[in-house]
Amino acid sequence: MTQGARPPREERDTIDLQDFLKLRGMVETGGEAKFRVQGGEVRVNGEIETRRRKKLRRGDVVEYAGERVRVDW
């Protein structure tokens, strides 16, 4: 990609699950996010998700440790 070029729309409209967990303060570190996701402690749209690089999109619902958060930006 050249300098100043925008990433493809799909990349701008998604966020990795592990990054979302950190951004929302649901975990403190990337290592903790990895451990929690791969341990089956996180749900996305009601389903257990073990892929920490799972791409989240607007409207997805993430559940972890009793907290439920809708992806919206």
CSV table of C-alpha atoms in Angstrom, one decimal:
chain,number,residue,atom,x,y,z
A,1,MET,CA,0.0,0.0,0.0
A,2,THR,CA,1.4,3.4,-0.9
A,3,GLN,CA,1.8,6.2,1.7
A,4,GLY,CA,-1.5,8.0,2.3
A,5,ALA,CA,-3.6,5.2,0.6
A,6,ARG,CA,-6.5,4.0,2.6
A,7,PRO,CA,-6.9,0.3,3.6
A,8,PRO,CA,-9.6,-1.6,1.9
A,9,ARG,CA,-13.1,-0.9,3.3
A,10,GLU,CA,-13.3,-4.3,4.9
A,11,GLU,CA,-10.2,-3.6,7.0
A,12,ARG,CA,-11.6,-0.2,8.1
A,13,ASP,CA,-14.9,-1.7,9.1
A,14,THR,CA,-13.5,-4.6,11.3
A,15,ILE,CA,-11.5,-5.0,14.5
A,16,ASP,CA,-9.8,-8.1,15.8
A,17,LEU,CA,-11.5,-9.7,18.8
A,18,GLN,CA,-8.4,-9.4,20.9
A,19,ASP,CA,-8.0,-5.7,20.1
A,20,PHE,CA,-11.6,-5.0,20.9
A,21,LEU,CA,-11.3,-6.7,24.3
A,22,LYS,CA,-8.3,-4.5,25.1
A,23,LEU,CA,-9.8,-1.3,23.7
A,24,ARG,CA,-13.0,-1.7,25.8
A,25,GLY,CA,-10.9,-2.5,28.9
A,26,MET,CA,-12.4,-6.0,29.2
A,27,VAL,CA,-8.8,-7.3,29.6
A,28,GLU,CA,-5.6,-5.5,30.5
A,29,THR,CA,-3.1,-7.0,28.1
A,30,GLY,CA,-2.9,-8.8,24.7
A,31,GLY,CA,-1.6,-11.8,26.5
A,32,GLU,CA,-4.7,-11.9,28.7
A,33,ALA,CA,-6.9,-11.5,25.7
A,34,LYS,CA,-5.2,-14.5,24.0
A,35,PHE,CA,-5.5,-16.6,27.1
A,36,ARG,CA,-9.2,-15.8,27.6
A,37,VAL,CA,-10.2,-16.2,24.0
A,38,GLN,CA,-8.3,-19.4,23.4
A,39,GLY,CA,-9.6,-20.7,26.7
A,40,GLY,CA,-13.2,-20.4,25.4
A,41,GLU,CA,-14.2,-17.7,27.9
A,42,VAL,CA,-15.4,-15.2,25.2
A,43,ARG,CA,-18.6,-15.4,23.2
A,44,VAL,CA,-19.4,-13.5,19.9
A,45,ASN,CA,-23.0,-13.3,18.9
A,46,GLY,CA,-23.9,-16.0,21.5
A,47,GLU,CA,-21.3,-18.5,20.3
A,48,ILE,CA,-18.0,-19.4,22.0
A,49,GLU,CA,-15.2,-17.9,19.9
A,50,THR,CA,-11.6,-19.2,20.2
A,51,ARG,CA,-10.0,-17.3,17.4
A,52,ARG,CA,-8.4,-14.2,18.8
A,53,ARG,CA,-8.0,-12.6,15.3
A,54,LYS,CA,-11.7,-13.1,14.6
A,55,LYS,CA,-12.9,-10.0,12.7
A,56,LEU,CA,-15.7,-8.2,14.5
A,57,ARG,CA,-18.1,-6.0,12.6
A,58,ARG,CA,-20.6,-3.3,13.6
A,59,GLY,CA,-23.5,-5.0,15.4
A,60,ASP,CA,-21.6,-8.0,16.7
A,61,VAL,CA,-22.1,-8.7,20.4
A,62,VAL,CA,-19.1,-9.7,22.6
A,63,GLU,CA,-19.7,-11.3,26.0
A,64,TYR,CA,-17.0,-11.9,28.6
A,65,ALA,CA,-16.9,-12.1,32.4
A,66,GLY,CA,-20.6,-11.1,32.7
A,67,GLU,CA,-20.2,-8.1,30.5
A,68,ARG,CA,-22.1,-7.8,27.1
A,69,VAL,CA,-20.9,-5.2,24.6
A,70,ARG,CA,-22.2,-4.4,21.1
A,71,VAL,CA,-19.6,-3.4,18.6
A,72,ASP,CA,-20.5,0.1,17.4
A,73,TRP,CA,-18.4,2.9,16.1
